[in-house]
Amino acid sequence: MKKIWRGFVRYWKETDKFLLLLCFFCSSYSVVLMCGIHNSGMATIRAVQMQIITSIIGLIAAVVISSFDYHFLSKLWKLYYPVCVGLVILTYFFGEQRVESVDDQAWLPIPFLGINFQPSELLKIAFILTFALHLEKVGDDIKSLKNLLLLCLHGAIPVLLIHFQGDDGTALIFLLIFLAMLFSAGVQWRYIAIAGAALVIAAPLVWLYLMSDDQKLRILALFIPDLDTNGILYQQYNAKIAIGSGGGFGEGLFIGEHVYVPEIHNDFIFSFIGQSLGFVGCMSVILLLFFICVRLLMFSRRSNDLLGGYICVGVFATIAFQSIVNIGMNLGILPVIGVTLPFFSYGGTSVTTLYMGIGLALSVYIHNKDHLFLDD
């Protein structure tokens, strides 16, 4: 017992306490929100219980992962990356829908436990590690067209896998993680310009031949606010009403009645924050996520090697882009594409894997000798 306590004390001295406390506070905040949603009758007590359990599991996973050197973890990619890809492929055959109204079959059942998990969330962690390792090996040769194409192929694998799975929201997050890590590696601006021009040319073709009517409707709603408010846009329409009704300080967490928003405990938890805690509550959530992102960028900037820096950028991109897209969905300035709010939305797999990402960033912090400057 004494050895365990000494180990914990030593870990607490070496790790970044500020980042851990920020994440812990976000999770605690989330549990309180779940209690409020449950009190309103829009979530079961199981949602509250699962949020507590998965947050604890996630914290433990972050501590365990950060105890391992990230160089060692990246070298094991031949073990975990094929498994993660294989699990995503299994969803094509055995996948289940979390919500009947959506087309994605992104979930796999865990036998005998009666719960499902989302393999694409695990693939995010595997991708960040493998792509960071790929970028480190390429180094300054990223200017070579051959190496850049190979990097693009590496990034295209998860994006296409998740797209064909039907989960375009998660596919977009993968794409943004890829772009952020590639940009941090110093890809030349001429390639960025070429990619931008290709995107502009391809956009009309994508709109005409690849996008479904539902996807087009979600985008058109950004410019025509009253379009189909009782149909596919009902969720986003009610979310804006909920946020607007909260005012400066909100109507209260446990008032008993809130505006009904489908998936309010998940993708649309920000609308509940807006109604129950108002502008102050919304800003507190944004600031918490902002400070987590800033801390991750600090780790990246001060990493002793490129591998550690790229890993931290990948974790940063995951949290930053998911936050931006989710809040944009709730505010009606971005289309609804099924992206969770990091640490706050209900979801066992997403919460646990977010903490795994935090564990990777903490590994970079702990296993870099010059990290103590951050405590100044």
Coordinates of C-alpha atoms in Angstrom, one line a residue:
M1 CA 0.0 0.0 0.0
K2 CA 2.8 2.4 0.8
K3 CA 4.5 1.7 -2.6
I4 CA 1.2 2.5 -4.3
W5 CA 0.9 5.8 -2.3
R6 CA 4.5 6.7 -3.1
G7 CA 3.9 6.0 -6.7
F8 CA 0.9 8.2 -6.7
V9 CA 2.7 11.0 -4.9
R10 CA 5.6 10.8 -7.4
Y11 CA 3.2 10.9 -10.3
W12 CA 1.4 13.9 -8.9
K13 CA 4.7 15.8 -8.7
E14 CA 5.7 14.9 -12.3
T15 CA 2.4 15.4 -14.1
D16 CA 0.7 18.6 -15.2
K17 CA -1.8 19.1 -12.4
F18 CA -3.5 22.1 -14.1
L19 CA -4.5 20.1 -17.2
L20 CA -5.8 17.2 -15.1
L21 CA -7.8 19.5 -12.8
L22 CA -9.3 21.2 -15.8
C23 CA -10.5 17.9 -17.3
F24 CA -11.7 16.7 -13.9
F25 CA -13.7 19.9 -13.4
C26 CA -15.2 19.6 -16.9
S27 CA -16.3 16.0 -16.1
S28 CA -17.8 17.1 -12.7
Y29 CA -19.6 19.9 -14.5
S30 CA -21.0 17.4 -17.0
V31 CA -22.3 15.2 -14.2
V32 CA -24.2 18.1 -12.7
L33 CA -25.6 18.9 -16.1
M34 CA -26.8 15.3 -16.5
C35 CA -28.5 15.5 -13.2
G36 CA -30.4 18.6 -14.3
I37 CA -31.4 17.0 -17.6
H38 CA -32.5 13.9 -15.7
N39 CA -34.6 16.1 -13.4
S40 CA -36.3 17.5 -16.5
G41 CA -37.2 14.1 -17.6
M42 CA -35.0 14.2 -20.8
A43 CA -32.4 11.6 -19.7
T44 CA -32.5 8.5 -17.6
I45 CA -30.6 8.0 -14.3
R46 CA -28.4 5.6 -16.3
A47 CA -27.0 8.5 -18.3
V48 CA -25.9 10.1 -15.0
Q49 CA -24.4 6.9 -13.7
M50 CA -22.6 6.2 -17.0
Q51 CA -21.2 9.7 -17.1
I52 CA -19.7 9.2 -13.6
I53 CA -18.3 5.7 -14.4
T54 CA -16.8 6.6 -17.8
S55 CA -15.2 9.8 -16.4
I56 CA -13.6 7.8 -13.7
I57 CA -12.4 5.1 -16.1
G58 CA -11.1 7.9 -18.4
L59 CA -9.1 9.6 -15.7
I60 CA -7.5 6.2 -14.7
A61 CA -6.8 5.6 -18.4
A62 CA -5.1 9.0 -18.7
V63 CA -2.9 8.4 -15.7
V64 CA -1.9 4.9 -16.9
I65 CA -1.2 6.0 -20.5
S66 CA 0.8 9.0 -19.4
S67 CA 3.0 6.7 -17.3
F68 CA 4.3 5.1 -20.5
D69 CA 6.8 6.9 -22.7
Y70 CA 5.0 8.1 -25.8
H71 CA 7.9 6.9 -28.0
F72 CA 7.2 3.4 -26.7
L73 CA 3.5 3.7 -27.4
S74 CA 4.0 5.0 -30.9
K75 CA 6.2 2.1 -31.8
L76 CA 3.4 -0.4 -30.9
W77 CA 1.3 0.9 -33.8
K78 CA 1.4 -2.4 -35.6
L79 CA -0.5 -3.9 -32.7
Y80 CA -3.3 -1.3 -32.2
Y81 CA -3.8 0.4 -35.5
P82 CA -4.9 -2.7 -37.5
V83 CA -7.2 -3.6 -34.6
C84 CA -8.8 -0.2 -34.6
V85 CA -9.3 -0.2 -38.4
G86 CA -10.6 -3.8 -38.2
L87 CA -13.2 -2.8 -35.5
V88 CA -14.4 0.1 -37.7
I89 CA -14.8 -2.3 -40.7
L90 CA -16.8 -4.7 -38.5
T91 CA -19.4 -2.0 -38.1
Y92 CA -20.2 -2.4 -41.8
F93 CA -21.5 -5.9 -41.0
F94 CA -22.5 -5.8 -37.3
G95 CA -22.9 -2.1 -36.6
E96 CA -25.9 -0.7 -34.8
Q97 CA -27.5 2.7 -34.8
R98 CA -27.5 4.8 -31.7
V99 CA -30.5 6.8 -32.9
E100 CA -33.1 5.3 -35.3
S101 CA -33.4 8.6 -37.3
V102 CA -29.8 8.6 -38.4
D103 CA -28.2 6.4 -41.1
D104 CA -24.8 5.7 -39.5
Q105 CA -24.1 2.3 -38.0
A106 CA -21.1 3.3 -36.0
W107 CA -21.6 1.3 -32.9
L108 CA -20.6 -2.3 -32.0
P109 CA -22.3 -4.2 -29.2
I110 CA -20.2 -5.6 -26.4
P111 CA -21.4 -9.2 -25.8
F112 CA -22.9 -10.0 -22.4
L113 CA -22.6 -6.4 -21.1
G114 CA -25.6 -4.9 -22.9
I115 CA -23.7 -1.8 -23.9
N116 CA -22.2 -0.5 -27.2
F117 CA -19.0 1.3 -28.1
Q118 CA -17.9 3.4 -31.0
P119 CA -14.7 2.1 -32.7
S120 CA -14.1 5.3 -34.6
E121 CA -13.3 7.1 -31.3
L122 CA -10.6 4.5 -30.6
L123 CA -9.3 5.0 -34.2
K124 CA -8.8 8.8 -33.4
I125 CA -6.2 7.9 -30.8
A126 CA -4.5 5.3 -33.0
F127 CA -4.5 7.8 -35.9
I128 CA -2.9 10.6 -33.9
L129 CA -0.1 8.3 -32.8
T130 CA 0.6 6.8 -36.2
F131 CA 0.3 10.0 -38.1
A132 CA 2.6 11.8 -35.6
L133 CA 5.1 9.0 -36.1
H134 CA 4.8 9.3 -39.9
L135 CA 5.3 13.0 -39.8
E136 CA 8.4 12.7 -37.6
K137 CA 9.9 10.1 -40.0
V138 CA 9.3 12.4 -43.0
G139 CA 10.8 15.4 -41.3
D140 CA 12.0 18.1 -43.7
D141 CA 11.3 15.9 -46.7
I142 CA 7.6 16.8 -46.4
K143 CA 8.4 19.2 -49.3
S144 CA 8.6 16.1 -51.5
L145 CA 5.4 15.5 -53.5
K146 CA 5.8 11.7 -53.0
N147 CA 6.0 12.0 -49.2
L148 CA 3.1 14.5 -49.2
L149 CA 0.9 12.1 -51.2
L150 CA 1.8 9.2 -48.8
L151 CA 0.8 11.4 -45.9
C152 CA -2.5 12.3 -47.6
L153 CA -3.1 8.5 -48.2
H154 CA -2.5 7.9 -44.5
G155 CA -5.0 10.6 -43.6
A156 CA -7.6 9.5 -46.2
I157 CA -7.9 5.9 -44.8
P158 CA -9.8 6.9 -41.6
V159 CA -11.7 9.7 -43.3
L160 CA -13.0 7.3 -46.0
L161 CA -13.7 4.5 -43.6
I162 CA -15.8 6.6 -41.4
H163 CA -17.5 8.3 -44.4
F164 CA -18.7 5.0 -45.8
Q165 CA -19.8 4.0 -42.3
G166 CA -22.2 6.8 -42.6
D167 CA -20.8 9.1 -39.8
D168 CA -19.8 12.2 -41.8
G169 CA -19.5 14.3 -38.6
T170 CA -16.7 12.1 -37.2
A171 CA -15.2 11.8 -40.7
L172 CA -14.9 15.6 -40.8
I173 CA -13.2 15.7 -37.4
F174 CA -10.6 13.2 -38.7
L175 CA -10.0 15.4 -41.7
L176 CA -9.5 18.5 -39.5
I177 CA -7.1 16.6 -37.2
F178 CA -5.2 15.5 -40.3
L179 CA -5.0 19.0 -41.7
A180 CA -3.9 20.5 -38.3
M181 CA -1.1 18.0 -37.8
L182 CA 0.0 18.4 -41.5
F183 CA 0.0 22.2 -41.2
S184 CA 2.0 22.0 -37.9
A185 CA 4.6 19.9 -39.8
G186 CA 5.3 22.8 -42.2
V187 CA 3.6 21.7 -45.4
Q188 CA 4.3 24.3 -48.1
W189 CA 1.7 27.0 -48.9
R190 CA 1.6 26.1 -52.6
Y191 CA 0.2 22.7 -51.7
I192 CA -2.4 24.3 -49.5
A193 CA -3.4 26.7 -52.3
I194 CA -3.7 23.8 -54.8
A195 CA -5.9 21.9 -52.3
G196 CA -8.0 25.0 -51.7
A197 CA -8.5 25.5 -55.4
A198 CA -9.4 21.8 -55.9
L199 CA -12.0 22.1 -53.1
V200 CA -13.6 25.1 -54.7
I201 CA -13.8 23.3 -58.1
A202 CA -15.2 20.1 -56.5
A203 CA -17.8 21.8 -54.2
P204 CA -20.5 22.1 -56.9
L205 CA -20.0 18.4 -57.9
V206 CA -20.2 17.3 -54.3
W207 CA -23.5 19.3 -53.9
L208 CA -25.1 17.9 -57.0
Y209 CA -24.0 14.3 -57.0
L210 CA -22.8 13.2 -53.5
M211 CA -24.8 15.1 -50.9
S212 CA -28.2 13.7 -49.8
D213 CA -31.3 15.9 -49.7
D214 CA -31.1 15.9 -45.8
Q215 CA -27.5 17.1 -45.9
K216 CA -28.4 19.9 -48.4
L217 CA -31.4 20.9 -46.2
R218 CA -29.1 21.2 -43.1
I219 CA -26.8 23.6 -45.0
L220 CA -29.6 25.6 -46.5
A221 CA -31.1 26.1 -43.0
L222 CA -28.1 28.3 -42.2
F223 CA -29.3 30.8 -44.7
I224 CA -33.1 30.2 -44.4
P225 CA -33.7 30.0 -40.7
D226 CA -37.4 29.0 -40.9
L227 CA -36.9 26.3 -43.4
D228 CA -38.6 23.0 -42.3
T229 CA -38.6 23.8 -38.6
N230 CA -41.0 20.9 -37.8
G231 CA -39.0 18.3 -39.7
I232 CA -35.3 17.5 -39.9
L233 CA -34.4 21.0 -38.6
Y234 CA -36.6 20.7 -35.5
Q235 CA -33.7 19.8 -33.3
Q236 CA -31.6 22.8 -34.2
Y237 CA -34.5 25.1 -34.2
N238 CA -35.5 24.1 -30.6
A239 CA -31.8 24.4 -29.5
K240 CA -31.7 28.0 -30.6
I241 CA -34.9 28.7 -28.7
A242 CA -33.5 27.0 -25.6
I243 CA -30.2 29.0 -25.7
G244 CA -32.0 32.3 -26.3
S245 CA -34.4 31.8 -23.4
G246 CA -31.6 31.5 -20.9
G247 CA -30.6 35.2 -21.0
G248 CA -27.6 36.2 -18.9
F249 CA -27.8 33.8 -16.0
G250 CA -30.2 31.1 -17.1
E251 CA -33.5 29.7 -15.7
G252 CA -31.8 27.2 -13.4
L253 CA -30.6 23.6 -13.6
F254 CA -33.4 22.0 -11.6
I255 CA -36.5 24.1 -12.5
G256 CA -38.2 20.9 -13.7
E257 CA -39.1 22.1 -17.2
H258 CA -36.8 22.9 -20.1
V259 CA -37.3 23.3 -23.8
Y260 CA -37.3 19.8 -25.3
V261 CA -34.4 19.2 -27.7
P262 CA -33.8 15.7 -29.0
E263 CA -30.4 14.4 -27.9
I264 CA -30.1 17.3 -25.4
H265 CA -27.9 15.1 -23.1
N266 CA -25.5 14.3 -26.0
D267 CA -24.9 16.5 -29.1
F268 CA -27.1 19.3 -27.9
I269 CA -26.0 19.6 -24.3
F270 CA -24.8 23.2 -25.0
S271 CA -28.5 24.2 -25.5
F272 CA -29.3 22.9 -22.0
I273 CA -26.3 24.9 -20.6
G274 CA -27.6 28.0 -22.4
Q275 CA -31.1 27.7 -21.1
S276 CA -30.3 26.6 -17.5
L277 CA -27.1 28.7 -16.9
G278 CA -27.4 31.4 -19.5
F279 CA -24.6 33.3 -21.2
V280 CA -22.4 33.0 -18.0
G281 CA -22.7 29.2 -18.1
C282 CA -22.0 29.0 -21.8
M283 CA -18.9 31.2 -21.4
S284 CA -17.6 29.1 -18.5
V285 CA -17.8 26.0 -20.7
I286 CA -16.0 27.7 -23.6
L287 CA -13.3 29.1 -21.3
L288 CA -12.7 25.6 -19.7
L289 CA -12.2 24.1 -23.2
F290 CA -10.1 27.0 -24.3
F291 CA -7.7 26.7 -21.4
I292 CA -7.4 22.9 -22.1
C293 CA -6.5 23.7 -25.7
V294 CA -4.0 26.4 -24.8
R295 CA -2.3 24.0 -22.4
L296 CA -2.0 21.3 -25.1
L297 CA -0.5 23.8 -27.5
M298 CA 2.0 24.8 -24.8
F299 CA 3.0 21.1 -24.5
S300 CA 3.5 20.9 -28.2
R301 CA 5.5 24.0 -28.5
R302 CA 7.9 22.9 -25.7
S303 CA 8.3 19.3 -26.7
N304 CA 11.9 18.1 -27.1
D305 CA 11.1 16.3 -30.3
L306 CA 8.7 16.5 -33.2
L307 CA 6.9 13.3 -32.3
G308 CA 5.7 14.7 -29.0
G309 CA 4.8 18.0 -30.6
Y310 CA 2.7 16.4 -33.3
I311 CA 0.9 14.2 -30.7
C312 CA -0.1 17.2 -28.7
V313 CA -1.3 19.0 -31.9
G314 CA -3.5 16.0 -32.7
V315 CA -5.1 16.0 -29.3
F316 CA -5.5 19.8 -29.4
A317 CA -7.2 19.5 -32.8
T318 CA -9.6 16.8 -31.6
I319 CA -10.9 18.9 -28.7
A320 CA -10.8 22.3 -30.5
F321 CA -12.6 21.3 -33.7
Q322 CA -15.2 19.1 -31.9
S323 CA -15.9 22.1 -29.6
I324 CA -16.2 24.6 -32.5
V325 CA -18.4 22.3 -34.6
N326 CA -20.6 21.3 -31.7
I327 CA -21.2 24.8 -30.4
G328 CA -21.7 26.0 -34.0
M329 CA -24.4 23.3 -34.4
N330 CA -26.2 24.5 -31.3
L331 CA -26.1 28.1 -32.2
G332 CA -27.3 27.4 -35.7
I333 CA -24.2 28.8 -37.5
L334 CA -23.0 25.3 -38.6
P335 CA -25.1 22.3 -40.0
V336 CA -26.0 19.5 -37.6
I337 CA -23.6 16.6 -38.3
G338 CA -23.6 14.7 -35.0
V339 CA -20.4 15.9 -33.2
T340 CA -20.2 15.7 -29.4
L341 CA -19.0 18.5 -27.0
P342 CA -15.8 17.2 -25.5
F343 CA -16.0 16.1 -21.8
F344 CA -19.6 17.4 -21.5
S345 CA -21.7 15.3 -23.9
Y346 CA -22.9 12.0 -22.7
G347 CA -21.1 9.1 -24.2
G348 CA -18.9 6.3 -22.7
T349 CA -16.6 5.8 -25.7
S350 CA -16.1 9.5 -26.5
V351 CA -15.4 10.5 -22.8
T352 CA -13.0 7.6 -22.3
T353 CA -11.0 8.2 -25.5
L354 CA -10.8 11.9 -24.9
Y355 CA -9.0 11.1 -21.6
M356 CA -6.8 8.7 -23.5
G357 CA -5.8 11.6 -25.7
I358 CA -5.1 13.7 -22.6
G359 CA -3.0 10.8 -21.3
L360 CA -0.9 10.9 -24.5
A361 CA -0.3 14.7 -24.0
L362 CA 0.6 14.2 -20.4
S363 CA 3.1 11.5 -21.5
V364 CA 4.8 14.1 -23.7
Y365 CA 4.8 16.5 -20.7
I366 CA 6.2 13.9 -18.2
H367 CA 8.8 12.4 -20.5
N368 CA 10.3 15.6 -21.6
K369 CA 13.1 16.7 -19.3
D370 CA 12.5 20.4 -19.7
H371 CA 8.8 20.5 -18.8
L372 CA 9.3 22.2 -15.5
F373 CA 9.4 25.6 -17.1
L374 CA 5.6 25.3 -17.4
D375 CA 5.3 25.6 -13.7
D376 CA 6.9 29.0 -13.6

